């Protein structure tokens, strides 16, 4: 409560009292980050987050901190491999990931407390990117074998996920040890 006071050499006077209470501020609290298997490729993932209590501070930024699990299992806005801001629905698409790699992801929200900024985080969720599908080949056919020539034929049965940078037939005189 508060009241005014006036004092001079003769009198001390007080106003009526006013009572108030300060606001009870709460920080943002998060749902667990979801990374659905059908939304993970060998180089990207769709992240779904959100608040179960948005708190009552003004949120300045929200998004996801992501790191390779081998680097840290608790990524922050100061220690990450990727950081992406979330859309209004608290979703984001992450691209440029390494294939067949484990990642750790946490939601974050940065909010204003007085004249400084604070950040809070969700728990950590882990996910693996997929292994790219490899190109498979049709059987190699050898025909028309002569003293100084041979006909070799084959083909691609199914293309993989990678970009083709070279194609052809390799051959060697003598015995071939397959790696």
PDB file of N, CA and C in Angstrom, residues 61-105:
ATOM      1  N   UNK A  61      11.642 -13.132 -29.632  1.00  0.00           N
ATOM      2  CA  UNK A  61      12.012 -14.132 -30.643  1.00  0.00           C
ATOM      3  C   UNK A  61      11.631 -15.503 -30.134  1.00  0.00           C
ATOM      4  N   UNK A  62      11.314 -16.385 -31.067  1.00  0.00           N
ATOM      5  CA  UNK A  62      11.079 -17.784 -30.709  1.00  0.00           C
ATOM      6  C   UNK A  62      11.555 -18.639 -31.863  1.00  0.00           C
ATOM      7  N   UNK A  63      12.026 -19.839 -31.534  1.00  0.00           N
ATOM      8  CA  UNK A  63      12.530 -20.703 -32.582  1.00  0.00           C
ATOM      9  C   UNK A  63      13.128 -21.970 -32.012  1.00  0.00           C
ATOM     10  N   UNK A  64      14.113 -22.503 -32.752  1.00  0.00           N
ATOM     11  CA  UNK A  64      14.728 -23.782 -32.399  1.00  0.00           C
ATOM     12  C   UNK A  64      16.241 -23.666 -32.462  1.00  0.00           C
ATOM     13  N   UNK A  65      16.922 -24.268 -31.488  1.00  0.00           N
ATOM     14  CA  UNK A  65      18.384 -24.401 -31.486  1.00  0.00           C
ATOM     15  C   UNK A  65      18.677 -25.866 -31.779  1.00  0.00           C
ATOM     16  N   UNK A  66      19.553 -26.121 -32.735  1.00  0.00           N
ATOM     17  CA  UNK A  66      19.836 -27.484 -33.158  1.00  0.00           C
ATOM     18  C   UNK A  66      21.347 -27.692 -33.189  1.00  0.00           C
ATOM     19  N   UNK A  67      21.788 -28.846 -32.711  1.00  0.00           N
ATOM     20  CA  UNK A  67      23.206 -29.184 -32.818  1.00  0.00           C
ATOM     21  C   UNK A  67      23.337 -30.675 -33.085  1.00  0.00           C
ATOM     22  N   UNK A  68      24.473 -31.042 -33.653  1.00  0.00           N
ATOM     23  CA  UNK A  68      24.780 -32.464 -33.770  1.00  0.00           C
ATOM     24  C   UNK A  68      24.950 -32.987 -32.355  1.00  0.00           C
ATOM     25  N   UNK A  69      24.359 -34.126 -32.076  1.00  0.00           N
ATOM     26  CA  UNK A  69      24.397 -34.673 -30.714  1.00  0.00           C
ATOM     27  C   UNK A  69      25.820 -34.936 -30.250  1.00  0.00           C
ATOM     28  N   UNK A  70      26.732 -35.193 -31.187  1.00  0.00           N
ATOM     29  CA  UNK A  70      28.120 -35.430 -30.807  1.00  0.00           C
ATOM     30  C   UNK A  70      28.776 -34.151 -30.291  1.00  0.00           C
ATOM     31  N   UNK A  71      28.236 -32.989 -30.653  1.00  0.00           N
ATOM     32  CA  UNK A  71      28.791 -31.706 -30.207  1.00  0.00           C
ATOM     33  C   UNK A  71      28.221 -31.324 -28.844  1.00  0.00           C
ATOM     34  N   UNK A  72      26.911 -31.294 -28.722  1.00  0.00           N
ATOM     35  CA  UNK A  72      26.254 -30.994 -27.442  1.00  0.00           C
ATOM     36  C   UNK A  72      24.839 -31.537 -27.476  1.00  0.00           C
ATOM     37  N   UNK A  73      24.369 -32.024 -26.341  1.00  0.00           N
ATOM     38  CA  UNK A  73      22.987 -32.510 -26.275  1.00  0.00           C
ATOM     39  C   UNK A  73      22.060 -31.448 -25.704  1.00  0.00           C
ATOM     40  N   UNK A  74      22.589 -30.259 -25.394  1.00  0.00           N
ATOM     41  CA  UNK A  74      21.791 -29.157 -24.863  1.00  0.00           C
ATOM     42  C   UNK A  74      22.075 -27.880 -25.665  1.00  0.00           C
ATOM     43  N   UNK A  75      21.618 -27.813 -26.932  1.00  0.00           N
ATOM     44  CA  UNK A  75      21.918 -26.616 -27.722  1.00  0.00           C
ATOM     45  C   UNK A  75      21.255 -25.369 -27.128  1.00  0.00           C
ATOM     46  N   UNK A  76      21.916 -24.241 -27.278  1.00  0.00           N
ATOM     47  CA  UNK A  76      21.386 -22.958 -26.816  1.00  0.00           C
ATOM     48  C   UNK A  76      21.565 -21.935 -27.930  1.00  0.00           C
ATOM     49  N   UNK A  77      21.072 -20.718 -27.705  1.00  0.00           N
ATOM     50  CA  UNK A  77      21.256 -19.676 -28.721  1.00  0.00           C
ATOM     51  C   UNK A  77      22.711 -19.226 -28.805  1.00  0.00           C
ATOM     52  N   UNK A  78      23.531 -19.666 -27.869  1.00  0.00           N
ATOM     53  CA  UNK A  78      24.966 -19.357 -27.891  1.00  0.00           C
ATOM     54  C   UNK A  78      25.836 -20.549 -28.245  1.00  0.00           C
ATOM     55  N   UNK A  79      25.246 -21.739 -28.391  1.00  0.00           N
ATOM     56  CA  UNK A  79      26.000 -22.957 -28.671  1.00  0.00           C
ATOM     57  C   UNK A  79      25.139 -23.860 -29.549  1.00  0.00           C
ATOM     58  N   UNK A  80      25.289 -23.736 -30.861  1.00  0.00           N
ATOM     59  CA  UNK A  80      24.420 -24.458 -31.791  1.00  0.00           C
ATOM     60  C   UNK A  80      25.117 -24.668 -33.130  1.00  0.00           C
ATOM     61  N   UNK A  81      24.580 -25.603 -33.927  1.00  0.00           N
ATOM     62  CA  UNK A  81      25.002 -25.755 -35.317  1.00  0.00           C
ATOM     63  C   UNK A  81      24.040 -25.021 -36.241  1.00  0.00           C
ATOM     64  N   UNK A  82      22.756 -25.044 -35.886  1.00  0.00           N
ATOM     65  CA  UNK A  82      21.716 -24.358 -36.648  1.00  0.00           C
ATOM     66  C   UNK A  82      20.800 -23.652 -35.656  1.00  0.00           C
ATOM     67  N   UNK A  83      20.296 -22.490 -36.056  1.00  0.00           N
ATOM     68  CA  UNK A  83      19.253 -21.828 -35.278  1.00  0.00           C
ATOM     69  C   UNK A  83      18.246 -21.298 -36.288  1.00  0.00           C
ATOM     70  N   UNK A  84      16.982 -21.597 -36.073  1.00  0.00           N
ATOM     71  CA  UNK A  84      15.935 -21.141 -36.991  1.00  0.00           C
ATOM     72  C   UNK A  84      14.809 -20.527 -36.180  1.00  0.00           C
ATOM     73  N   UNK A  85      14.259 -19.434 -36.716  1.00  0.00           N
ATOM     74  CA  UNK A  85      13.110 -18.826 -36.060  1.00  0.00           C
ATOM     75  C   UNK A  85      11.860 -19.590 -36.452  1.00  0.00           C
ATOM     76  N   UNK A  86      10.920 -19.653 -35.534  1.00  0.00           N
ATOM     77  CA  UNK A  86       9.663 -20.365 -35.766  1.00  0.00           C
ATOM     78  C   UNK A  86       8.648 -19.416 -36.398  1.00  0.00           C
ATOM     79  N   UNK A  87       7.712 -19.988 -37.156  1.00  0.00           N
ATOM     80  CA  UNK A  87       6.611 -19.198 -37.686  1.00  0.00           C
ATOM     81  C   UNK A  87       5.570 -18.973 -36.590  1.00  0.00           C
ATOM     82  N   UNK A  88       4.446 -18.347 -36.932  1.00  0.00           N
ATOM     83  CA  UNK A  88       3.417 -18.043 -35.935  1.00  0.00           C
ATOM     84  C   UNK A  88       2.862 -19.297 -35.267  1.00  0.00           C
ATOM     85  N   UNK A  89       2.880 -20.427 -35.976  1.00  0.00           N
ATOM     86  CA  UNK A  89       2.383 -21.690 -35.419  1.00  0.00           C
ATOM     87  C   UNK A  89       3.469 -22.471 -34.682  1.00  0.00           C
ATOM     88  N   UNK A  90       4.647 -21.875 -34.543  1.00  0.00           N
ATOM     89  CA  UNK A  90       5.822 -22.462 -33.890  1.00  0.00           C
ATOM     90  C   UNK A  90       6.297 -23.715 -34.648  1.00  0.00           C
ATOM     91  N   UNK A  91       6.420 -23.577 -35.961  1.00  0.00           N
ATOM     92  CA  UNK A  91       6.962 -24.623 -36.830  1.00  0.00           C
ATOM     93  C   UNK A  91       8.123 -24.037 -37.615  1.00  0.00           C
ATOM     94  N   UNK A  92       9.016 -24.896 -38.065  1.00  0.00           N
ATOM     95  CA  UNK A  92      10.121 -24.458 -38.919  1.00  0.00           C
ATOM     96  C   UNK A  92      10.623 -25.648 -39.719  1.00  0.00           C
ATOM     97  N   UNK A  93      11.126 -25.375 -40.920  1.00  0.00           N
ATOM     98  CA  UNK A  93      11.761 -26.395 -41.743  1.00  0.00           C
ATOM     99  C   UNK A  93      13.258 -26.142 -41.724  1.00  0.00           C
ATOM    100  N   UNK A  94      13.991 -27.160 -41.385  1.00  0.00           N
ATOM    101  CA  UNK A  94      15.438 -27.085 -41.268  1.00  0.00           C
ATOM    102  C   UNK A  94      16.052 -27.809 -42.448  1.00  0.00           C
ATOM    103  N   UNK A  95      16.947 -27.156 -43.180  1.00  0.00           N
ATOM    104  CA  UNK A  95      17.607 -27.766 -44.337  1.00  0.00           C
ATOM    105  C   UNK A  95      19.120 -27.708 -44.136  1.00  0.00           C
ATOM    106  N   UNK A  96      19.835 -28.423 -44.988  1.00  0.00           N
ATOM    107  CA  UNK A  96      21.290 -28.415 -44.932  1.00  0.00           C
ATOM    108  C   UNK A  96      21.869 -29.359 -43.896  1.00  0.00           C
ATOM    109  N   UNK A  97      21.080 -30.344 -43.462  1.00  0.00           N
ATOM    110  CA  UNK A  97      21.557 -31.298 -42.464  1.00  0.00           C
ATOM    111  C   UNK A  97      22.446 -32.353 -43.098  1.00  0.00           C
ATOM    112  N   UNK A  98      23.279 -32.983 -42.308  1.00  0.00           N
ATOM    113  CA  UNK A  98      24.109 -34.101 -42.757  1.00  0.00           C
ATOM    114  C   UNK A  98      23.287 -35.384 -42.696  1.00  0.00           C
ATOM    115  N   UNK A  99      23.502 -36.279 -43.673  1.00  0.00           N
ATOM    116  CA  UNK A  99      22.731 -37.521 -43.679  1.00  0.00           C
ATOM    117  C   UNK A  99      23.215 -38.484 -42.582  1.00  0.00           C
ATOM    118  N   UNK A 100      22.283 -39.341 -42.144  1.00  0.00           N
ATOM    119  CA  UNK A 100      22.575 -40.395 -41.169  1.00  0.00           C
ATOM    120  C   UNK A 100      23.291 -39.842 -39.933  1.00  0.00           C
ATOM    121  N   UNK A 101      22.745 -38.733 -39.390  1.00  0.00           N
ATOM    122  CA  UNK A 101      23.368 -38.030 -38.269  1.00  0.00           C
ATOM    123  C   UNK A 101      22.323 -37.769 -37.185  1.00  0.00           C
ATOM    124  N   UNK A 102      22.742 -37.898 -35.920  1.00  0.00           N
ATOM    125  CA  UNK A 102      21.839 -37.597 -34.808  1.00  0.00           C
ATOM    126  C   UNK A 102      21.939 -36.120 -34.450  1.00  0.00           C
ATOM    127  N   UNK A 103      20.781 -35.482 -34.282  1.00  0.00           N
ATOM    128  CA  UNK A 103      20.702 -34.076 -33.897  1.00  0.00           C
ATOM    129  C   UNK A 103      19.917 -33.936 -32.597  1.00  0.00           C
ATOM    130  N   UNK A 104      20.259 -32.897 -31.839  1.00  0.00           N
ATOM    131  CA  UNK A 104      19.518 -32.510 -30.636  1.00  0.00           C
ATOM    132  C   UNK A 104      18.842 -31.178 -30.942  1.00  0.00           C
ATOM    133  N   UNK A 105      17.578 -31.033 -30.535  1.00  0.00           N
ATOM    134  CA  UNK A 105      16.839 -29.792 -30.808  1.00  0.00           C
ATOM    135  C   UNK A 105      16.071 -29.361 -29.575  1.00  0.00           C
TER     136      UNK A 105
END
